[in-house]
Amino acid sequence: MLETINRLILPQVSSTFAADVDGLFTFINVASAIILLGITVAIIYFSIKYRRKSEDDVTPVIRYNTTLELTWTIVPFILILIVFGWGFRGYIDMRTPPSNAYEIYVTANSFFWQFTYPNGVQTTDELYVPAGRPVKLIMQSRDVIHSFFVPDFRVKQDVLPGRYTMAWFQTLGTGEHIIFCTEYCGTGHSQMDAMVYAIEPEEFDAWLREQRELSEQELPLAVLGRNLYQQQGCAGCHSLDGSPGIGPTFQGLYMNERQFTNGTTRIADAEYLRESIVNPAALINVGYNNIMPSYAHLSDDQVAALIEFIKEIE
Ligand code: CUA
């Protein structure tokens, strides 16, 4: 019965500690409901039973009742101890990753997630993990505070600039689960979602090798640029098909005349694109906000690759 209600109101149970979290949640809810019901019934019953029946009804003076006082002190105290003990045990579980956990670095950016695997492979907004194995996330933000939340895993952890925070989980099997940013971080907060793909461990190893080989191949600049467009999170704000986004679309951008909030205009040539990547705050397109972080950390080759890619989006 409780299990059925939980399934209706809670996300699916997909990690080893999710069921325990739900158990505590249900215990608190049921205990609260029983107490609420008991108090409500008592209030109604007493107000009818002891209502003033005639003009000369006198309220008796009751100073104390030891049995009652002890009951309503000890019962809630026991309930609180249960909730504390249960919660503390769950907290310890969540803060203690097994020593054999597979480690993945997570970088939060406005407004996308980057995942870096031990062999150097990087993905954006797609987290692949080996199903049924403990996975430890070592997380950091490149700008403001974000928060990493996978409802199906009951995992939620703030991600801060300038320091690591940690989360871990072990899935119960293969599956796809949504990741939310759950700390309001700016205009693109609502679009800062990603996916976890829990796949069979053998499949995961093969995927990782394949990604490694792909990244070692020499690629034409424009193809490299397309990969960067995905990996660096450009896709979160700049569409390729003219549809409106947080930033201007890349469609037809190259050699197009741009209007800026300082009243000037300029043709979007390669130099303009380079500047907009490295120092985006310098010129803001009319109709947009100054929210893009600098991409000065990209190498010259990477910037060139992005420009070659943008040139091709007509
Ligand atoms: Cu990142 Cu909200």
Short mmCIF file of C-alpha atoms in Angstrom, two decimals, residues 71-259:
data_model
loop_
_atom_site.label_atom_id
_atom_site.label_comp_id
_atom_site.label_asym_id
_atom_site.label_seq_id
_atom_site.Cartn_x
_atom_site.Cartn_y
_atom_site.Cartn_z
CA THR A 71 3.42 11.24 27.28
CA TRP A 72 3.56 14.26 25.03
CA THR A 73 7.24 14.76 25.81
CA ILE A 74 8.46 11.19 25.49
CA VAL A 75 6.48 10.11 22.40
CA PRO A 76 7.67 12.98 20.14
CA PHE A 77 11.18 12.60 21.58
CA ILE A 78 11.26 8.93 20.49
CA LEU A 79 9.91 9.88 17.05
CA ILE A 80 12.61 12.53 16.65
CA LEU A 81 15.32 10.06 17.72
CA ILE A 82 14.08 7.58 15.09
CA VAL A 83 14.12 10.26 12.36
CA PHE A 84 17.56 11.45 13.47
CA GLY A 85 19.11 7.97 13.63
CA TRP A 86 17.61 6.91 10.31
CA GLY A 87 18.60 10.18 8.61
CA PHE A 88 22.10 10.12 10.05
CA ARG A 89 22.71 6.57 8.83
CA GLY A 90 21.46 7.54 5.35
CA TYR A 91 23.64 10.65 5.36
CA ILE A 92 26.74 8.61 6.24
CA ASP A 93 25.92 6.21 3.37
CA MET A 94 25.63 9.10 0.94
CA ARG A 95 28.85 10.80 2.09
CA THR A 96 31.00 7.65 2.05
CA PRO A 97 31.72 6.39 -1.46
CA PRO A 98 33.13 2.84 -1.62
CA SER A 99 36.90 2.89 -2.17
CA ASN A 100 36.53 1.06 -5.50
CA ALA A 101 34.17 3.73 -6.92
CA TYR A 102 34.75 4.79 -10.52
CA GLU A 103 35.69 8.48 -10.51
CA ILE A 104 34.38 11.06 -12.97
CA TYR A 105 35.12 14.78 -12.86
CA VAL A 106 32.15 17.10 -13.30
CA THR A 107 32.43 20.75 -14.29
CA ALA A 108 29.33 22.94 -14.08
CA ASN A 109 29.19 25.92 -16.44
CA SER A 110 26.48 28.46 -17.16
CA PHE A 111 24.53 26.56 -18.50
CA PHE A 112 25.79 23.07 -19.19
CA TRP A 113 27.50 20.09 -17.54
CA GLN A 114 30.87 18.72 -18.60
CA PHE A 115 32.02 15.23 -17.63
CA THR A 116 35.68 14.19 -17.78
CA TYR A 117 36.66 10.52 -17.59
CA PRO A 118 39.98 9.19 -16.26
CA ASN A 119 41.30 8.52 -19.79
CA GLY A 120 40.71 12.14 -20.83
CA VAL A 121 37.45 11.64 -22.71
CA GLN A 122 35.03 14.57 -22.23
CA THR A 123 31.30 14.73 -22.76
CA THR A 124 28.76 17.51 -22.38
CA ASP A 125 25.30 17.04 -20.90
CA GLU A 126 25.64 13.26 -21.29
CA LEU A 127 26.99 11.25 -18.38
CA TYR A 128 27.73 7.60 -19.20
CA VAL A 129 28.24 5.33 -16.21
CA PRO A 130 28.74 1.58 -15.73
CA ALA A 131 25.45 0.14 -14.40
CA GLY A 132 25.52 -1.49 -10.98
CA ARG A 133 28.99 -0.12 -10.11
CA PRO A 134 29.67 2.64 -7.59
CA VAL A 135 30.42 5.96 -9.35
CA LYS A 136 31.97 8.92 -7.56
CA LEU A 137 31.57 12.42 -8.97
CA ILE A 138 34.21 15.03 -8.16
CA MET A 139 32.50 18.29 -8.94
CA GLN A 140 33.47 21.91 -9.44
CA SER A 141 31.89 24.97 -11.02
CA ARG A 142 33.62 27.24 -13.49
CA ASP A 143 31.45 30.25 -12.58
CA VAL A 144 28.52 30.51 -10.15
CA ILE A 145 26.92 28.00 -7.76
CA HIS A 146 25.05 25.21 -9.51
CA SER A 147 23.58 22.06 -8.01
CA PHE A 148 23.67 18.52 -9.37
CA PHE A 149 20.37 16.68 -8.94
CA VAL A 150 19.28 13.26 -10.20
CA PRO A 151 15.78 12.65 -8.77
CA ASP A 152 15.81 8.94 -9.70
CA PHE A 153 18.98 8.44 -7.63
CA ARG A 154 17.91 10.75 -4.72
CA VAL A 155 21.27 12.47 -5.26
CA LYS A 156 21.55 16.23 -4.87
CA GLN A 157 24.76 18.16 -4.26
CA ASP A 158 25.76 21.81 -4.65
CA VAL A 159 28.59 22.49 -7.10
CA LEU A 160 30.79 25.45 -6.13
CA PRO A 161 33.44 27.55 -7.85
CA GLY A 162 36.94 27.12 -6.50
CA ARG A 163 36.47 23.88 -4.55
CA TYR A 164 35.50 20.26 -5.06
CA THR A 165 32.30 18.75 -3.77
CA MET A 166 31.52 15.05 -4.00
CA ALA A 167 28.51 12.87 -4.74
CA TRP A 168 28.32 9.17 -5.44
CA PHE A 169 25.72 6.63 -6.49
CA GLN A 170 25.35 3.06 -7.65
CA THR A 171 22.55 2.33 -10.09
CA LEU A 172 20.29 -0.69 -9.70
CA GLY A 173 20.53 -1.49 -13.40
CA THR A 174 20.74 0.06 -16.85
CA GLY A 175 18.57 3.03 -17.73
CA GLU A 176 18.31 6.71 -18.58
CA HIS A 177 17.82 9.36 -15.91
CA ILE A 178 17.48 13.10 -16.07
CA ILE A 179 19.94 15.45 -14.34
CA PHE A 180 18.71 18.89 -13.23
CA CYS A 181 20.56 21.97 -12.08
CA THR A 182 18.71 22.74 -8.87
CA GLU A 183 20.35 26.01 -7.84
CA TYR A 184 19.07 29.11 -9.62
CA CYS A 185 22.15 30.17 -11.63
CA GLY A 186 20.93 32.65 -14.23
CA THR A 187 18.91 33.06 -17.42
CA GLY A 188 19.66 29.55 -18.68
CA HIS A 189 19.02 27.73 -15.38
CA SER A 190 15.87 26.02 -16.64
CA GLN A 191 17.75 24.69 -19.69
CA MET A 192 20.62 23.32 -17.61
CA ASP A 193 19.52 19.70 -17.73
CA ALA A 194 21.45 16.64 -18.83
CA MET A 195 21.10 12.85 -18.93
CA VAL A 196 22.72 9.93 -17.13
CA TYR A 197 23.02 6.79 -19.23
CA ALA A 198 23.70 3.73 -17.09
CA ILE A 199 24.94 1.04 -19.47
CA GLU A 200 26.38 -2.47 -19.01
CA PRO A 201 29.98 -2.27 -17.73
CA GLU A 202 31.39 -4.04 -20.83
CA GLU A 203 29.43 -1.66 -23.05
CA PHE A 204 30.75 1.25 -20.98
CA ASP A 205 34.38 0.16 -21.41
CA ALA A 206 33.87 -0.18 -25.15
CA TRP A 207 32.22 3.25 -25.32
CA LEU A 208 35.10 4.85 -23.43
CA ARG A 209 37.72 3.27 -25.74
CA GLU A 210 35.78 4.32 -28.82
CA GLN A 211 35.50 7.94 -27.60
CA ARG A 212 39.24 7.96 -26.86
CA GLU A 213 40.06 6.77 -30.40
CA LEU A 214 37.69 9.31 -31.94
CA SER A 215 39.35 12.16 -30.06
CA GLU A 216 42.80 11.07 -31.29
CA GLN A 217 41.86 11.21 -34.95
CA GLU A 218 42.92 14.20 -37.02
CA LEU A 219 39.72 15.93 -37.98
CA PRO A 220 38.99 18.76 -40.43
CA LEU A 221 38.67 22.09 -38.57
CA ALA A 222 34.94 22.45 -39.18
CA VAL A 223 34.27 18.93 -37.83
CA LEU A 224 36.44 19.67 -34.81
CA GLY A 225 34.45 22.88 -34.43
CA ARG A 226 31.17 20.98 -34.46
CA ASN A 227 32.46 18.72 -31.66
CA LEU A 228 33.59 21.75 -29.66
CA TYR A 229 30.18 23.34 -30.22
CA GLN A 230 28.69 20.34 -28.37
CA GLN A 231 31.45 19.78 -25.79
CA GLN A 232 31.92 23.40 -24.76
CA GLY A 233 28.20 23.93 -24.32
CA CYS A 234 27.74 26.50 -27.14
CA ALA A 235 24.70 24.44 -28.13
CA GLY A 236 22.95 25.43 -24.90
CA CYS A 237 22.57 29.06 -26.03
CA HIS A 238 23.29 29.29 -29.78
CA SER A 239 20.98 27.39 -32.12
CA LEU A 240 22.00 26.26 -35.61
CA ASP A 241 18.57 26.60 -37.23
CA GLY A 242 17.67 30.20 -36.53
CA SER A 243 15.50 29.39 -33.53
CA PRO A 244 15.76 31.93 -30.70
CA GLY A 245 17.94 31.11 -27.70
CA ILE A 246 19.81 32.77 -24.86
CA GLY A 247 22.40 33.91 -27.43
CA PRO A 248 22.17 34.73 -31.14
CA THR A 249 21.71 31.78 -33.53
CA PHE A 250 24.75 30.68 -35.54
CA GLN A 251 22.61 30.29 -38.64
CA GLY A 252 23.64 32.86 -41.23
CA LEU A 253 25.86 34.59 -38.66
CA TYR A 254 29.08 34.65 -40.67
CA MET A 255 29.51 37.95 -42.59
CA ASN A 256 26.11 39.14 -41.39
CA GLU A 257 25.81 42.74 -40.14
CA ARG A 258 25.40 42.80 -36.35
CA GLN A 259 23.92 45.58 -34.22
#
